Coordinates of N, CA and C in Angstrom, one line a residue:
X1 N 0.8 -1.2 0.0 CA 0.0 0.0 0.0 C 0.9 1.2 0.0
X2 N 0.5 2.0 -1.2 CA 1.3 3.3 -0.8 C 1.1 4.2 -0.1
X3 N 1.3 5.3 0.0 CA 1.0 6.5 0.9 C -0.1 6.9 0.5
X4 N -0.5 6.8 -0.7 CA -1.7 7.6 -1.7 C -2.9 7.4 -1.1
X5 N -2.8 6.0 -1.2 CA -4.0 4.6 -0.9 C -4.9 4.9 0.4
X6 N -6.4 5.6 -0.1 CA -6.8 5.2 1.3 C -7.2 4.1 2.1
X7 N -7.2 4.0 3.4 CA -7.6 3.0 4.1 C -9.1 2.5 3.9
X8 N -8.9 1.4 4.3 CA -10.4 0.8 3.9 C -11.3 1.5 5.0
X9 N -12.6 1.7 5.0 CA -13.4 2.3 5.6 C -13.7 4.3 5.4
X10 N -12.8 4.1 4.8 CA -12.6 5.9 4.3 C -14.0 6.1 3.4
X11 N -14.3 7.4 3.8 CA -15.8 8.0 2.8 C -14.8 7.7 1.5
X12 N -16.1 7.7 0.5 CA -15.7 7.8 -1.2 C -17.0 8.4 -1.3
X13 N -16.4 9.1 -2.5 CA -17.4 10.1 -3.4 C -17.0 9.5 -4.6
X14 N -17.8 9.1 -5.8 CA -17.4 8.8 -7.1 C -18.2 10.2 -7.8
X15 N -17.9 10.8 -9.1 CA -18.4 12.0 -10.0 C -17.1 11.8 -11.2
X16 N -18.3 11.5 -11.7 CA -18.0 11.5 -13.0 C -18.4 12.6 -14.2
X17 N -17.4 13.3 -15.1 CA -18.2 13.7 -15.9 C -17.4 14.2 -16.9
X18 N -18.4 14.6 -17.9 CA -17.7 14.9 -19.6 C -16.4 15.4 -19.1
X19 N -15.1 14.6 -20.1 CA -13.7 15.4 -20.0 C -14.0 16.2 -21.2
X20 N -14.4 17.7 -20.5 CA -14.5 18.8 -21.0 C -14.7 19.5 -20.1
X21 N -13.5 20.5 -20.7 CA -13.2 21.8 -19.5 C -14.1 22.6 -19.3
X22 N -15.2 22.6 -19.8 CA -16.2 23.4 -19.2 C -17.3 22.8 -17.9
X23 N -16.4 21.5 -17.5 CA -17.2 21.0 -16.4 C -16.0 21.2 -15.3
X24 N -15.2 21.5 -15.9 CA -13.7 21.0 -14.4 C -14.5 22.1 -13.2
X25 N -15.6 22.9 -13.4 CA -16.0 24.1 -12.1 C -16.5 22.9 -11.3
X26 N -16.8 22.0 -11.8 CA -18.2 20.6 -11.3 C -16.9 20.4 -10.2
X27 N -15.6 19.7 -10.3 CA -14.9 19.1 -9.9 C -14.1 19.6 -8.6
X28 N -14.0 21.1 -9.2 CA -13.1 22.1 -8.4 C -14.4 22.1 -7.0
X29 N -15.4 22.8 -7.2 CA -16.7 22.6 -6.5 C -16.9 21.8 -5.5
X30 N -16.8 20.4 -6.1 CA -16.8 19.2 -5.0 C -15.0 18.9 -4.7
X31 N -14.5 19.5 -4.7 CA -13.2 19.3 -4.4 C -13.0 20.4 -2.7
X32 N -13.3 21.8 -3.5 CA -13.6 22.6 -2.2 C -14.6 22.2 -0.9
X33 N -15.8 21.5 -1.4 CA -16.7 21.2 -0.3 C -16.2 20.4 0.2
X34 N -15.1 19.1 0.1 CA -15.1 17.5 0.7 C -13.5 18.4 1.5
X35 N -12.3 19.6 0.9 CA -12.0 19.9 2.3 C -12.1 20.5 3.2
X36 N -13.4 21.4 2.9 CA -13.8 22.0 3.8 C -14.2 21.1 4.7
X37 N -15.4 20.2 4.4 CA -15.8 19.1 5.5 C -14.4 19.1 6.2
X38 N -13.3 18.7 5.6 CA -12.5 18.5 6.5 C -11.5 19.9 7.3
X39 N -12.2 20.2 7.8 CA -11.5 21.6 7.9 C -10.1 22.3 7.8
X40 N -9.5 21.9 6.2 CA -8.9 22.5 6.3 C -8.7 23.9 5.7
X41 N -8.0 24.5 5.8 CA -7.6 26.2 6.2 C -7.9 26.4 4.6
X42 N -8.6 27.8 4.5 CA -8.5 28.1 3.1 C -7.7 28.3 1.9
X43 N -6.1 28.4 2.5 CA -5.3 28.4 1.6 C -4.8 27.0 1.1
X44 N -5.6 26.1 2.3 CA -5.0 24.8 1.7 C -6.3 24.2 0.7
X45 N -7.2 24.8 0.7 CA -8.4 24.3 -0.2 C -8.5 25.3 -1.4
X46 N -7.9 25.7 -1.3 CA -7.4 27.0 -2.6 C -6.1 25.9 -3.3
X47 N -5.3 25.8 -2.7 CA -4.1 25.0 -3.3 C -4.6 23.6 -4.1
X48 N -5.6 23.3 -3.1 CA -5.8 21.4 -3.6 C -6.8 21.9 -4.7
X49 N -7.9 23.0 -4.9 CA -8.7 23.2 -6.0 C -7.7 23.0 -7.7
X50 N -6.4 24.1 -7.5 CA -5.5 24.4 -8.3 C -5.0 23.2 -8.9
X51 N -5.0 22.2 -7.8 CA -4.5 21.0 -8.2 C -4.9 20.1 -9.2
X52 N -5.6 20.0 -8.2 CA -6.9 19.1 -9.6 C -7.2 19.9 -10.6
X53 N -7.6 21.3 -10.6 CA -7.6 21.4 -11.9 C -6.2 21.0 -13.0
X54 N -5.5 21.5 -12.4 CA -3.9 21.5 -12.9 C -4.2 19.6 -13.4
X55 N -4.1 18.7 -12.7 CA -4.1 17.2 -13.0 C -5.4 16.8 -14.3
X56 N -6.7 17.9 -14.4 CA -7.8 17.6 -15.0 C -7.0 18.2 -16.3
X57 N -6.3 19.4 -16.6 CA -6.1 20.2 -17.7 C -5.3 19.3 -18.5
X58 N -4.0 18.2 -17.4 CA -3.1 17.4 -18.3 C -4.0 16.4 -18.5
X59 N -5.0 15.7 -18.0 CA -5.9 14.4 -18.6 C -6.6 14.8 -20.1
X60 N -7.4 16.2 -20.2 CA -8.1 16.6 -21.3 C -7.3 16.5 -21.9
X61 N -5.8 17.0 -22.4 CA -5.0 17.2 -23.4 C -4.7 15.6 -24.1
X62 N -4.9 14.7 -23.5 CA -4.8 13.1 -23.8 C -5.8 12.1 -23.9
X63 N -7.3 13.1 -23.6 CA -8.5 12.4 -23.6 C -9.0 12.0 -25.0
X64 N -9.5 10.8 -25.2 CA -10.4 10.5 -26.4 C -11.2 11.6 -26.3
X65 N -12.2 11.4 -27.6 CA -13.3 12.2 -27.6 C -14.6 11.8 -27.6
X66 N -15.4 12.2 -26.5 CA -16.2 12.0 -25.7 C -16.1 11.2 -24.2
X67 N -14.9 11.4 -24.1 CA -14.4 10.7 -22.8 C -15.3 11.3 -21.9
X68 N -15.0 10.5 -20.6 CA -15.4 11.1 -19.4 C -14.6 11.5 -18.4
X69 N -14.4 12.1 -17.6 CA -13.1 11.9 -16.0 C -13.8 11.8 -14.7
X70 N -13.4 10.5 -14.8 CA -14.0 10.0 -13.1 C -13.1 10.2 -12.0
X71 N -13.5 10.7 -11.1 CA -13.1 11.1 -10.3 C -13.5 10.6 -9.1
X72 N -12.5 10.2 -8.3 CA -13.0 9.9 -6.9 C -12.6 10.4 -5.7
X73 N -13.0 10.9 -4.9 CA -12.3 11.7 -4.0 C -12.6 10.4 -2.4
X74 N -11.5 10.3 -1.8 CA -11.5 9.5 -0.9 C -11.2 10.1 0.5
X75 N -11.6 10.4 1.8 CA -12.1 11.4 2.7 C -11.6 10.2 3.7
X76 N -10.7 11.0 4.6 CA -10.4 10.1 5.7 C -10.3 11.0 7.0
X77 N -9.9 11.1 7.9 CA -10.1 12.3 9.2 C -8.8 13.7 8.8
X78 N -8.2 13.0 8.4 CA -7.3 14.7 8.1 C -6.3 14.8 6.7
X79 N -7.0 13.8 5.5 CA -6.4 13.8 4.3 C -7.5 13.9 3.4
X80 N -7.4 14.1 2.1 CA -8.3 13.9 0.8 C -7.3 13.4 0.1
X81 N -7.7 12.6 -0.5 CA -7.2 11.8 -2.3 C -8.1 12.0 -3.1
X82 N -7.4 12.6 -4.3 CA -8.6 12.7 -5.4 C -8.1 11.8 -6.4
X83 N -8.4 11.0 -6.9 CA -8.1 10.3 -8.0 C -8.7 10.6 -9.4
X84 N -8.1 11.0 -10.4 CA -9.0 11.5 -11.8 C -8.4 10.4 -12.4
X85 N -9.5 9.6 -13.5 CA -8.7 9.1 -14.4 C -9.7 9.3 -16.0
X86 N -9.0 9.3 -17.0 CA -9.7 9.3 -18.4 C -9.3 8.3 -19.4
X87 N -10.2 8.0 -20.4 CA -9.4 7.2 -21.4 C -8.7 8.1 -22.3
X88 N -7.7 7.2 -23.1 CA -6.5 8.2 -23.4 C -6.5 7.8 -25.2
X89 N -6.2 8.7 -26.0 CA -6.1 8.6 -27.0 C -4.8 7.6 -27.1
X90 N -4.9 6.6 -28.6 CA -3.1 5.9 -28.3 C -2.3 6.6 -28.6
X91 N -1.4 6.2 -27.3 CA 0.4 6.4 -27.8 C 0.2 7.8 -26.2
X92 N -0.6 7.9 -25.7 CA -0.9 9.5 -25.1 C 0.4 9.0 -24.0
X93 N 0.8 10.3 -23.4 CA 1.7 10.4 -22.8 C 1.6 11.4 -21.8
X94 N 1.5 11.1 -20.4 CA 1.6 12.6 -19.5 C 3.0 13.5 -19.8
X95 N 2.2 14.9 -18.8 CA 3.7 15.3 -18.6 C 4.6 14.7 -17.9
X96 N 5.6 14.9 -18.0 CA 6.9 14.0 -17.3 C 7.0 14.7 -16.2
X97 N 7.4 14.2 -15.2 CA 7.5 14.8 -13.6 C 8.5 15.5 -13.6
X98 N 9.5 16.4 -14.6 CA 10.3 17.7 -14.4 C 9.3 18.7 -15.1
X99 N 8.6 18.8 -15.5 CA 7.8 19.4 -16.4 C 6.8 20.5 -15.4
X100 N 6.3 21.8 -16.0 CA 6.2 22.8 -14.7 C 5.1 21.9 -14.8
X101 N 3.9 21.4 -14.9 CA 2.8 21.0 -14.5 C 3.1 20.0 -13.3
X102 N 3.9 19.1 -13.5 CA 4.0 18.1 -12.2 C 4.7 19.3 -11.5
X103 N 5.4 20.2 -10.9 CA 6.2 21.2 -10.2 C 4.5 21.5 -9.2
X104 N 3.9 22.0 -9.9 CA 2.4 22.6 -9.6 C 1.8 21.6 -8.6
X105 N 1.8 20.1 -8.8 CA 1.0 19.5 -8.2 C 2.0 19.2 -7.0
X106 N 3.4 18.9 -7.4 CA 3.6 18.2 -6.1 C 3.9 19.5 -5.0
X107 N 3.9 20.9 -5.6 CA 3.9 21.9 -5.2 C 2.6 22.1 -3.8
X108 N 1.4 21.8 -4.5 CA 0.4 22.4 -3.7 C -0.1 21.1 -3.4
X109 N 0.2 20.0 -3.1 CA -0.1 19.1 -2.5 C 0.8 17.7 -1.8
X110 N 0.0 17.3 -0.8 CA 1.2 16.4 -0.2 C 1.8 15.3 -0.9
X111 N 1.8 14.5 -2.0 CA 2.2 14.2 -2.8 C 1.3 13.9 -4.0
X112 N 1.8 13.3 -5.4 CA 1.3 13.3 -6.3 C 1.7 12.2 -7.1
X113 N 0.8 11.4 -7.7 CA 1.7 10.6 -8.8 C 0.8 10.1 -10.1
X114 N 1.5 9.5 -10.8 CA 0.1 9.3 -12.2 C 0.8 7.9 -12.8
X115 N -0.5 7.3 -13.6 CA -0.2 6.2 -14.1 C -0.8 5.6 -15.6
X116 N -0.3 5.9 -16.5 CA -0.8 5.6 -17.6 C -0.3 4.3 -18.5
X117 N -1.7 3.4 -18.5 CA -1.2 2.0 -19.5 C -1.7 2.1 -20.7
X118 N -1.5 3.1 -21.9 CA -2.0 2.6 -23.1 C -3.7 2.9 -23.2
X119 N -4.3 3.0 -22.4 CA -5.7 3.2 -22.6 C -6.7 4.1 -21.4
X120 N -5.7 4.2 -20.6 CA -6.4 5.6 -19.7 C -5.0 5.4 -18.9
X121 N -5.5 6.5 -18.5 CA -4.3 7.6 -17.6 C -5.2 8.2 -16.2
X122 N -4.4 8.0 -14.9 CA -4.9 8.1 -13.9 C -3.7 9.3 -12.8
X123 N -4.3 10.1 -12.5 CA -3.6 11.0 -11.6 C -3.8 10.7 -10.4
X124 N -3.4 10.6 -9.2 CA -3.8 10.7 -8.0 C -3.0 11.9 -7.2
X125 N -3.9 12.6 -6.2 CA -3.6 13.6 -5.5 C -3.7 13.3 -4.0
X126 N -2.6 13.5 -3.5 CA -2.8 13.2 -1.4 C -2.7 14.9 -1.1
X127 N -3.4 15.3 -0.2 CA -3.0 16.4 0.7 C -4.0 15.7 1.7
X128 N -2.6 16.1 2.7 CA -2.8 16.1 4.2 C -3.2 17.5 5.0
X129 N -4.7 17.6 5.8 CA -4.1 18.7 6.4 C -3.5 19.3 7.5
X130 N -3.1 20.4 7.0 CA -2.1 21.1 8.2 C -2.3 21.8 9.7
X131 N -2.3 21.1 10.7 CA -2.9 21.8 11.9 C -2.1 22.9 12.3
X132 N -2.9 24.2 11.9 CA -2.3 25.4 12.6 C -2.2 25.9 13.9

């Protein structure tokens, strides 16, 4: 199990929807409300919004057409994981982790990593939050 992974018994939210940027507000949305539940501080639910979007912007650029991006956000007492994944046009390739997009994510979040086989491509997002 990696660090990513949440524990069994963790809330899950599944939301799915058109990979099209004119829905990423849907995501950012339920992204802000699941850490607020968790109460973390507004600059850290400003950072993790940025994130996801940032992880949604590199899936669209690789998405089939009429794809969808599912998304699952996994809620535990003082973390979120958002997992986005889409199907991927062939041959699609993320950005590479020196690239300023991965800079962005592992920037505003507690870690980050992604995984693509050939037919969908999957981001996952940890932020832990910070007790001030």
């Amino acid at each position: 199990m990696t660090d990513i992974e949440p524990d069994v018994g963790d809330d899950v939210v599944l939301l799915t929807v058109p990979a099209d940027g004119g829905y990423l507000g849907v995501l950012r949305t339920a992204t802000a409300g699941l850490a607020a539940r968790l109460h973390f501080a507004l600059d850290e639910i400003e950072d993790l919004r940025i994130a996801v979007d940032e992880a949604c912007a590199m899936l669209l650029a690789i998405a089939t057409q009429n794809a969808e991006l599912e998304c699952r956000f996994a809620v535990t007492e003082d973390a979120l994981t958002v997992e986005v994944t889409v199907a991927t046009v062939r041959g699609a390739k993320l950005p590479s982790e020196s690239s300023f997009a991965w800079k962005v994510l592992t920037a505003l979040t507690t870690s980050a990593e992604a995984q693509a086989n050939g037919r969908y491509a999957t981001i996952r997002l940890l932020t832990r939050r910070t007790d001030y």
